Short mmCIF file of N, CA and C in Angstrom, two decimals:
data_model
loop_
_atom_site.label_atom_id
_atom_site.label_comp_id
_atom_site.label_asym_id
_atom_site.label_seq_id
_atom_site.Cartn_x
_atom_site.Cartn_y
_atom_site.Cartn_z
N MET J 16 -9.58 -33.92 33.82
CA MET J 16 -8.91 -32.66 34.06
C MET J 16 -8.08 -32.30 32.83
N ALA J 17 -8.19 -31.06 32.40
CA ALA J 17 -7.47 -30.61 31.21
C ALA J 17 -5.98 -30.49 31.50
N LYS J 18 -5.21 -30.87 30.51
CA LYS J 18 -3.76 -30.79 30.63
C LYS J 18 -3.32 -29.32 30.49
N ALA J 19 -2.45 -28.86 31.39
CA ALA J 19 -1.97 -27.48 31.35
C ALA J 19 -1.10 -27.27 30.12
N LYS J 20 -1.25 -26.09 29.51
CA LYS J 20 -0.43 -25.74 28.34
C LYS J 20 1.01 -25.54 28.78
N ALA J 21 1.92 -26.12 28.03
CA ALA J 21 3.35 -25.95 28.33
C ALA J 21 3.74 -24.50 28.06
N PRO J 22 4.57 -23.93 28.92
CA PRO J 22 4.98 -22.53 28.69
C PRO J 22 5.80 -22.41 27.41
N ARG J 23 5.64 -21.27 26.76
CA ARG J 23 6.38 -21.00 25.53
C ARG J 23 7.33 -19.85 25.80
N ARG J 24 8.46 -19.87 25.12
CA ARG J 24 9.42 -18.78 25.32
C ARG J 24 9.62 -18.04 24.00
N PRO J 25 9.70 -16.71 24.09
CA PRO J 25 9.89 -15.92 22.87
C PRO J 25 11.29 -16.11 22.29
N LEU J 26 11.38 -16.05 20.97
CA LEU J 26 12.66 -16.14 20.27
C LEU J 26 12.86 -14.87 19.46
N GLU J 27 14.10 -14.44 19.33
CA GLU J 27 14.39 -13.29 18.46
C GLU J 27 14.36 -13.69 16.99
N SER J 28 14.75 -14.94 16.72
CA SER J 28 14.79 -15.44 15.36
C SER J 28 14.72 -16.95 15.39
N CYS J 29 14.55 -17.54 14.23
CA CYS J 29 14.62 -18.99 14.09
C CYS J 29 15.14 -19.31 12.70
N THR J 30 15.80 -20.43 12.58
CA THR J 30 16.30 -20.88 11.28
C THR J 30 15.34 -21.93 10.75
N ILE J 31 14.87 -21.71 9.54
CA ILE J 31 13.98 -22.67 8.89
C ILE J 31 14.88 -23.60 8.09
N LYS J 32 15.02 -24.81 8.58
CA LYS J 32 16.01 -25.74 8.01
C LYS J 32 15.77 -26.08 6.55
N HIS J 33 14.52 -26.33 6.16
CA HIS J 33 14.26 -26.79 4.79
C HIS J 33 14.51 -25.70 3.73
N ILE J 34 14.66 -24.44 4.16
CA ILE J 34 15.01 -23.37 3.20
C ILE J 34 16.34 -22.70 3.56
N ASN J 35 16.90 -23.12 4.71
CA ASN J 35 18.19 -22.60 5.19
C ASN J 35 18.18 -21.06 5.29
N LYS J 36 17.12 -20.51 5.89
CA LYS J 36 16.99 -19.06 6.09
C LYS J 36 16.66 -18.78 7.54
N THR J 37 17.18 -17.67 8.03
CA THR J 37 16.84 -17.20 9.36
C THR J 37 15.71 -16.19 9.25
N ILE J 38 14.70 -16.38 10.08
CA ILE J 38 13.52 -15.52 10.09
C ILE J 38 13.52 -14.73 11.39
N ASN J 39 13.26 -13.43 11.28
CA ASN J 39 13.15 -12.54 12.43
C ASN J 39 11.76 -11.95 12.48
N ALA J 40 11.34 -11.51 13.67
CA ALA J 40 10.08 -10.77 13.77
C ALA J 40 10.20 -9.54 12.88
N GLY J 41 9.16 -9.25 12.12
CA GLY J 41 9.16 -8.14 11.17
C GLY J 41 9.44 -8.56 9.74
N ASP J 42 9.98 -9.77 9.54
CA ASP J 42 10.24 -10.27 8.18
C ASP J 42 8.93 -10.62 7.48
N CYS J 43 8.92 -10.46 6.19
CA CYS J 43 7.80 -10.92 5.36
C CYS J 43 8.19 -12.26 4.77
N VAL J 44 7.23 -13.18 4.78
CA VAL J 44 7.51 -14.55 4.35
C VAL J 44 6.42 -15.08 3.44
N LEU J 45 6.77 -16.11 2.71
CA LEU J 45 5.84 -16.87 1.87
C LEU J 45 5.47 -18.12 2.66
N MET J 46 4.16 -18.37 2.79
CA MET J 46 3.68 -19.50 3.59
C MET J 46 2.96 -20.51 2.69
N ARG J 47 3.17 -21.77 2.99
CA ARG J 47 2.60 -22.86 2.20
C ARG J 47 1.08 -22.91 2.39
N PRO J 48 0.32 -22.88 1.30
CA PRO J 48 -1.14 -23.01 1.41
C PRO J 48 -1.52 -24.49 1.59
N ALA J 49 -2.67 -24.73 2.18
CA ALA J 49 -3.14 -26.11 2.36
C ALA J 49 -3.37 -26.77 0.99
N ASP J 50 -3.92 -26.00 0.06
CA ASP J 50 -4.15 -26.48 -1.30
C ASP J 50 -2.98 -26.01 -2.17
N GLN J 51 -2.13 -26.93 -2.57
CA GLN J 51 -0.91 -26.59 -3.31
C GLN J 51 -1.18 -25.95 -4.67
N SER J 52 -2.43 -26.00 -5.15
CA SER J 52 -2.74 -25.34 -6.42
C SER J 52 -2.94 -23.83 -6.23
N ASN J 53 -3.05 -23.38 -4.99
CA ASN J 53 -3.18 -21.94 -4.70
C ASN J 53 -1.81 -21.30 -4.59
N PRO J 54 -1.72 -19.99 -4.83
CA PRO J 54 -0.43 -19.31 -4.63
C PRO J 54 -0.05 -19.28 -3.15
N GLN J 55 1.23 -19.13 -2.90
CA GLN J 55 1.69 -19.04 -1.52
C GLN J 55 1.05 -17.83 -0.84
N TYR J 56 0.80 -17.97 0.45
CA TYR J 56 0.30 -16.84 1.22
C TYR J 56 1.47 -15.96 1.60
N VAL J 57 1.21 -14.68 1.82
CA VAL J 57 2.24 -13.74 2.25
C VAL J 57 1.85 -13.22 3.62
N ALA J 58 2.81 -13.21 4.55
CA ALA J 58 2.54 -12.76 5.92
C ALA J 58 3.75 -11.99 6.45
N ARG J 59 3.48 -11.14 7.42
CA ARG J 59 4.55 -10.48 8.16
C ARG J 59 4.61 -11.17 9.52
N ILE J 60 5.80 -11.61 9.91
CA ILE J 60 5.98 -12.31 11.18
C ILE J 60 6.02 -11.28 12.31
N GLU J 61 5.07 -11.38 13.21
CA GLU J 61 4.97 -10.45 14.33
C GLU J 61 5.70 -10.95 15.57
N ARG J 62 5.70 -12.27 15.77
CA ARG J 62 6.32 -12.86 16.96
C ARG J 62 6.74 -14.29 16.65
N ILE J 63 7.80 -14.74 17.30
CA ILE J 63 8.28 -16.12 17.17
C ILE J 63 8.41 -16.68 18.58
N ASP J 64 7.92 -17.90 18.80
CA ASP J 64 8.15 -18.53 20.10
C ASP J 64 8.27 -20.04 19.94
N ALA J 65 8.79 -20.68 21.00
CA ALA J 65 9.03 -22.13 20.97
C ALA J 65 8.62 -22.72 22.30
N ASP J 66 8.45 -24.03 22.34
CA ASP J 66 8.15 -24.68 23.61
C ASP J 66 9.41 -24.66 24.48
N ALA J 67 9.29 -25.15 25.70
CA ALA J 67 10.38 -25.05 26.68
C ALA J 67 11.65 -25.76 26.21
N ARG J 68 11.53 -26.78 25.38
CA ARG J 68 12.71 -27.51 24.88
C ARG J 68 13.32 -26.86 23.65
N GLY J 69 12.70 -25.80 23.14
CA GLY J 69 13.23 -25.12 21.96
C GLY J 69 12.70 -25.66 20.65
N GLY J 70 11.88 -26.67 20.70
CA GLY J 70 11.26 -27.23 19.50
C GLY J 70 9.89 -26.64 19.29
N ASN J 71 9.15 -27.20 18.35
CA ASN J 71 7.78 -26.77 18.09
C ASN J 71 7.69 -25.25 17.98
N VAL J 72 8.40 -24.69 17.02
CA VAL J 72 8.45 -23.23 16.83
C VAL J 72 7.18 -22.77 16.13
N LYS J 73 6.56 -21.74 16.70
CA LYS J 73 5.34 -21.14 16.15
C LYS J 73 5.61 -19.67 15.86
N VAL J 74 4.90 -19.15 14.86
CA VAL J 74 5.01 -17.74 14.52
C VAL J 74 3.62 -17.12 14.56
N LEU J 75 3.55 -15.86 14.99
CA LEU J 75 2.32 -15.10 14.86
C LEU J 75 2.41 -14.37 13.54
N ALA J 76 1.54 -14.73 12.62
CA ALA J 76 1.56 -14.18 11.26
C ALA J 76 0.46 -13.14 11.10
N ARG J 77 0.82 -11.99 10.55
CA ARG J 77 -0.17 -10.98 10.15
C ARG J 77 -0.27 -11.09 8.64
N TRP J 78 -1.45 -11.44 8.16
CA TRP J 78 -1.62 -11.78 6.76
C TRP J 78 -1.75 -10.57 5.85
N TYR J 79 -1.16 -10.71 4.67
CA TYR J 79 -1.42 -9.83 3.55
C TYR J 79 -2.48 -10.52 2.69
N TYR J 80 -3.42 -9.75 2.18
CA TYR J 80 -4.43 -10.28 1.26
C TYR J 80 -4.09 -9.82 -0.15
N ARG J 81 -4.39 -10.66 -1.12
CA ARG J 81 -4.34 -10.26 -2.52
C ARG J 81 -5.68 -9.59 -2.85
N PRO J 82 -5.71 -8.71 -3.85
CA PRO J 82 -6.98 -8.05 -4.18
C PRO J 82 -8.15 -9.02 -4.39
N GLU J 83 -7.90 -10.14 -5.05
CA GLU J 83 -8.99 -11.09 -5.32
C GLU J 83 -9.50 -11.78 -4.04
N GLU J 84 -8.74 -11.69 -2.95
CA GLU J 84 -9.17 -12.26 -1.67
C GLU J 84 -9.97 -11.25 -0.83
N SER J 85 -10.04 -10.01 -1.29
CA SER J 85 -10.76 -8.98 -0.54
C SER J 85 -12.24 -8.99 -0.92
N ILE J 86 -13.05 -8.35 -0.11
CA ILE J 86 -14.50 -8.32 -0.34
C ILE J 86 -14.84 -7.70 -1.69
N GLY J 87 -14.16 -6.63 -2.08
CA GLY J 87 -14.46 -5.97 -3.35
C GLY J 87 -13.85 -6.65 -4.56
N GLY J 88 -12.91 -7.56 -4.34
CA GLY J 88 -12.26 -8.25 -5.45
C GLY J 88 -11.21 -7.39 -6.15
N ARG J 89 -10.59 -7.96 -7.16
CA ARG J 89 -9.56 -7.25 -7.91
C ARG J 89 -10.21 -6.18 -8.79
N ARG J 90 -9.58 -5.00 -8.80
CA ARG J 90 -10.06 -3.87 -9.62
C ARG J 90 -8.98 -3.55 -10.65
N GLN J 91 -9.36 -2.75 -11.66
CA GLN J 91 -8.42 -2.42 -12.74
C GLN J 91 -7.16 -1.76 -12.23
N PHE J 92 -7.26 -0.92 -11.21
CA PHE J 92 -6.10 -0.17 -10.76
C PHE J 92 -5.18 -0.95 -9.83
N HIS J 93 -5.54 -2.19 -9.46
CA HIS J 93 -4.67 -2.99 -8.60
C HIS J 93 -3.51 -3.55 -9.42
N GLY J 94 -2.33 -3.43 -8.89
CA GLY J 94 -1.16 -3.99 -9.55
C GLY J 94 -1.12 -5.50 -9.41
N SER J 95 -0.44 -6.16 -10.32
CA SER J 95 -0.37 -7.63 -10.28
C SER J 95 0.38 -8.13 -9.04
N LYS J 96 1.24 -7.30 -8.45
CA LYS J 96 2.01 -7.70 -7.28
C LYS J 96 1.53 -6.96 -6.02
N GLU J 97 0.32 -6.43 -6.08
CA GLU J 97 -0.21 -5.65 -4.95
C GLU J 97 -0.80 -6.55 -3.87
N LEU J 98 -0.53 -6.17 -2.63
CA LEU J 98 -1.07 -6.85 -1.46
C LEU J 98 -1.67 -5.81 -0.52
N PHE J 99 -2.56 -6.26 0.37
CA PHE J 99 -3.14 -5.40 1.39
C PHE J 99 -2.77 -5.97 2.76
N LEU J 100 -2.19 -5.15 3.63
CA LEU J 100 -1.88 -5.59 4.99
C LEU J 100 -3.18 -5.64 5.78
N SER J 101 -3.53 -6.82 6.30
CA SER J 101 -4.82 -7.00 6.95
C SER J 101 -4.71 -6.94 8.47
N ASP J 102 -5.87 -6.97 9.11
CA ASP J 102 -5.98 -7.06 10.55
C ASP J 102 -6.17 -8.52 10.99
N HIS J 103 -5.88 -9.45 10.12
CA HIS J 103 -6.06 -10.89 10.34
C HIS J 103 -4.74 -11.49 10.80
N TYR J 104 -4.74 -12.06 11.99
CA TYR J 104 -3.56 -12.69 12.59
C TYR J 104 -3.85 -14.16 12.86
N ASP J 105 -2.84 -15.01 12.72
CA ASP J 105 -2.95 -16.43 13.06
C ASP J 105 -1.62 -16.92 13.61
N VAL J 106 -1.67 -17.94 14.46
CA VAL J 106 -0.47 -18.64 14.91
C VAL J 106 -0.28 -19.82 13.97
N GLN J 107 0.91 -19.92 13.40
CA GLN J 107 1.22 -20.97 12.43
C GLN J 107 2.52 -21.67 12.82
N SER J 108 2.68 -22.90 12.39
CA SER J 108 3.95 -23.59 12.56
C SER J 108 5.00 -22.94 11.67
N ALA J 109 6.19 -22.73 12.21
CA ALA J 109 7.28 -22.16 11.41
C ALA J 109 7.63 -23.06 10.23
N ASP J 110 7.27 -24.33 10.31
CA ASP J 110 7.56 -25.27 9.21
C ASP J 110 6.78 -24.95 7.94
N THR J 111 5.73 -24.13 8.02
CA THR J 111 4.96 -23.78 6.83
C THR J 111 5.58 -22.62 6.06
N ILE J 112 6.65 -22.03 6.59
CA ILE J 112 7.35 -20.94 5.88
C ILE J 112 8.16 -21.55 4.74
N GLU J 113 7.94 -21.02 3.54
CA GLU J 113 8.63 -21.54 2.35
C GLU J 113 9.69 -20.60 1.81
N GLY J 114 9.75 -19.39 2.32
CA GLY J 114 10.77 -18.45 1.84
C GLY J 114 10.51 -17.06 2.39
N LYS J 115 11.48 -16.20 2.16
CA LYS J 115 11.33 -14.80 2.52
C LYS J 115 10.90 -14.02 1.28
N CYS J 116 10.26 -12.89 1.51
CA CYS J 116 9.89 -12.00 0.42
C CYS J 116 10.02 -10.57 0.91
N THR J 117 9.85 -9.63 0.02
CA THR J 117 9.90 -8.21 0.39
C THR J 117 8.60 -7.56 -0.05
N VAL J 118 7.96 -6.88 0.91
CA VAL J 118 6.77 -6.10 0.60
C VAL J 118 7.18 -4.63 0.72
N HIS J 119 7.25 -3.98 -0.42
CA HIS J 119 7.69 -2.59 -0.52
C HIS J 119 6.52 -1.64 -0.37
N SER J 120 6.83 -0.39 -0.06
CA SER J 120 5.82 0.65 -0.24
C SER J 120 5.65 0.82 -1.75
N PHE J 121 4.54 1.43 -2.16
CA PHE J 121 4.32 1.64 -3.59
C PHE J 121 5.44 2.50 -4.18
N LYS J 122 5.83 3.54 -3.43
CA LYS J 122 6.86 4.46 -3.92
C LYS J 122 8.19 3.73 -4.14
N SER J 123 8.62 2.91 -3.17
CA SER J 123 9.90 2.21 -3.36
C SER J 123 9.79 1.11 -4.42
N TYR J 124 8.61 0.50 -4.55
CA TYR J 124 8.40 -0.53 -5.58
C TYR J 124 8.57 0.06 -6.98
N THR J 125 8.04 1.27 -7.20
CA THR J 125 8.13 1.88 -8.53
C THR J 125 9.56 2.28 -8.87
N LYS J 126 10.45 2.34 -7.87
CA LYS J 126 11.84 2.71 -8.12
C LYS J 126 12.76 1.50 -8.29
N LEU J 127 12.21 0.30 -8.20
CA LEU J 127 13.04 -0.90 -8.36
C LEU J 127 13.55 -0.99 -9.80
N ASP J 128 14.81 -1.35 -9.96
CA ASP J 128 15.36 -1.56 -11.30
C ASP J 128 14.78 -2.82 -11.93
N ALA J 129 14.61 -3.84 -11.11
CA ALA J 129 14.04 -5.10 -11.57
C ALA J 129 13.15 -5.64 -10.47
N VAL J 130 11.97 -6.13 -10.84
CA VAL J 130 11.04 -6.70 -9.88
C VAL J 130 11.21 -8.21 -9.91
N GLY J 131 11.56 -8.78 -8.75
CA GLY J 131 11.75 -10.21 -8.65
C GLY J 131 10.46 -10.93 -8.28
N ASN J 132 10.49 -12.25 -8.34
CA ASN J 132 9.32 -13.06 -7.98
C ASN J 132 8.87 -12.83 -6.55
N ASP J 133 9.82 -12.47 -5.67
CA ASP J 133 9.52 -12.31 -4.25
C ASP J 133 9.36 -10.85 -3.85
N ASP J 134 9.14 -9.96 -4.83
CA ASP J 134 8.87 -8.55 -4.57
C ASP J 134 7.38 -8.28 -4.72
N PHE J 135 6.81 -7.59 -3.73
CA PHE J 135 5.41 -7.19 -3.74
C PHE J 135 5.34 -5.74 -3.28
N PHE J 136 4.16 -5.13 -3.39
CA PHE J 136 4.00 -3.81 -2.81
C PHE J 136 2.66 -3.71 -2.10
N CYS J 137 2.60 -2.78 -1.15
CA CYS J 137 1.40 -2.56 -0.36
C CYS J 137 1.18 -1.07 -0.19
N ARG J 138 -0.04 -0.61 -0.46
CA ARG J 138 -0.37 0.79 -0.24
C ARG J 138 -1.65 0.96 0.56
N PHE J 139 -2.28 -0.15 0.96
CA PHE J 139 -3.51 -0.11 1.75
C PHE J 139 -3.44 -1.08 2.92
N GLU J 140 -4.09 -0.73 4.01
CA GLU J 140 -4.41 -1.69 5.06
C GLU J 140 -5.85 -2.10 4.84
N TYR J 141 -6.18 -3.34 5.20
CA TYR J 141 -7.48 -3.92 4.89
C TYR J 141 -8.10 -4.50 6.15
N ASN J 142 -9.35 -4.12 6.43
CA ASN J 142 -10.10 -4.69 7.54
C ASN J 142 -10.85 -5.90 6.99
N SER J 143 -10.44 -7.08 7.41
CA SER J 143 -10.98 -8.30 6.81
C SER J 143 -12.44 -8.57 7.17
N SER J 144 -12.95 -8.01 8.24
CA SER J 144 -14.36 -8.25 8.59
C SER J 144 -15.31 -7.26 7.91
N THR J 145 -14.87 -6.02 7.69
CA THR J 145 -15.76 -5.02 7.08
C THR J 145 -15.47 -4.79 5.60
N GLY J 146 -14.27 -5.14 5.16
CA GLY J 146 -13.88 -4.88 3.77
C GLY J 146 -13.41 -3.45 3.55
N ALA J 147 -13.22 -2.71 4.63
CA ALA J 147 -12.80 -1.31 4.52
C ALA J 147 -11.28 -1.22 4.32
N PHE J 148 -10.88 -0.20 3.57
CA PHE J 148 -9.47 0.06 3.31
C PHE J 148 -9.03 1.34 4.01
N ASN J 149 -7.76 1.39 4.35
CA ASN J 149 -7.16 2.60 4.88
C ASN J 149 -5.85 2.82 4.12
N PRO J 150 -5.64 3.91 3.43
CA PRO J 150 -6.63 4.96 3.19
C PRO J 150 -7.74 4.44 2.29
N ASP J 151 -8.87 5.15 2.31
CA ASP J 151 -10.02 4.67 1.54
C ASP J 151 -10.07 5.19 0.12
N ARG J 152 -9.04 5.95 -0.28
CA ARG J 152 -8.97 6.48 -1.65
C ARG J 152 -7.55 6.37 -2.17
N VAL J 153 -7.46 6.32 -3.48
CA VAL J 153 -6.16 6.38 -4.14
C VAL J 153 -6.12 7.71 -4.89
N ALA J 154 -5.08 8.48 -4.65
CA ALA J 154 -4.96 9.74 -5.37
C ALA J 154 -4.82 9.47 -6.86
N VAL J 155 -5.40 10.35 -7.67
CA VAL J 155 -5.39 10.18 -9.12
C VAL J 155 -3.97 10.10 -9.66
N TYR J 156 -3.05 10.91 -9.11
CA TYR J 156 -1.68 10.88 -9.64
C TYR J 156 -1.01 9.55 -9.36
N VAL J 157 -1.41 8.85 -8.29
CA VAL J 157 -0.85 7.53 -8.00
C VAL J 157 -1.30 6.55 -9.08
N LEU J 158 -2.56 6.61 -9.46
CA LEU J 158 -3.05 5.75 -10.53
C LEU J 158 -2.32 6.05 -11.84
N PHE J 159 -2.09 7.32 -12.11
CA PHE J 159 -1.38 7.73 -13.31
C PHE J 159 0.05 7.17 -13.28
N LEU J 160 0.73 7.27 -12.14
CA LEU J 160 2.08 6.73 -12.02
C LEU J 160 2.09 5.22 -12.22
N LEU J 161 1.09 4.55 -11.66
CA LEU J 161 1.00 3.09 -11.82
C LEU J 161 0.83 2.74 -13.29
N LEU J 162 -0.02 3.46 -13.98
CA LEU J 162 -0.24 3.22 -15.41
C LEU J 162 1.06 3.42 -16.19
N ILE J 163 1.77 4.48 -15.91
CA ILE J 163 3.06 4.73 -16.58
C ILE J 163 4.03 3.60 -16.27
N PHE J 164 4.10 3.19 -15.01
CA PHE J 164 5.01 2.11 -14.61
C PHE J 164 4.69 0.83 -15.35
N VAL J 165 3.40 0.47 -15.41
CA VAL J 165 3.00 -0.76 -16.09
C VAL J 165 3.33 -0.70 -17.58
N LEU J 166 3.05 0.44 -18.21
CA LEU J 166 3.30 0.58 -19.64
C LEU J 166 4.79 0.54 -19.96
N THR J 167 5.61 1.13 -19.12
CA THR J 167 7.06 1.15 -19.40
C THR J 167 7.72 -0.16 -19.01
N SER J 168 7.07 -0.98 -18.19
CA SER J 168 7.64 -2.27 -17.80
C SER J 168 7.33 -3.37 -18.80
N ALA J 169 6.38 -3.13 -19.65
CA ALA J 169 5.93 -4.19 -20.58
C ALA J 169 6.93 -4.42 -21.69
#
């Protein structure tokens, strides 16, 4: 006979002890990859829950993809800090969270005075099974602004 799953209770937030940060639903985080030679994964935390004793904290992560992880691969117009919000969700242990990060809109990213290591931007949603993007086009003036931003940041 299969053992019944222990009930889980939702949490508003949790403190990740090894980084001394509180994580809330809606926060963007850096997650430890299985292969440490890969860059950290970026996810938006959709839900946090724990077992009945308050331990074994799990998060529902909605993944951001890097351009090179998408079906079409990295293109010339993709920024080095660009991510795509995907339709890919997973339940992960909260212990795999290595830090918080900020995923800006493209417009707010271009207005940053300084871009930190934990700053990214997103202007597309990505369907991980079909490779489709929403929106499916980038306006020419956006590419022009990106080019100006890159040239003036160098």
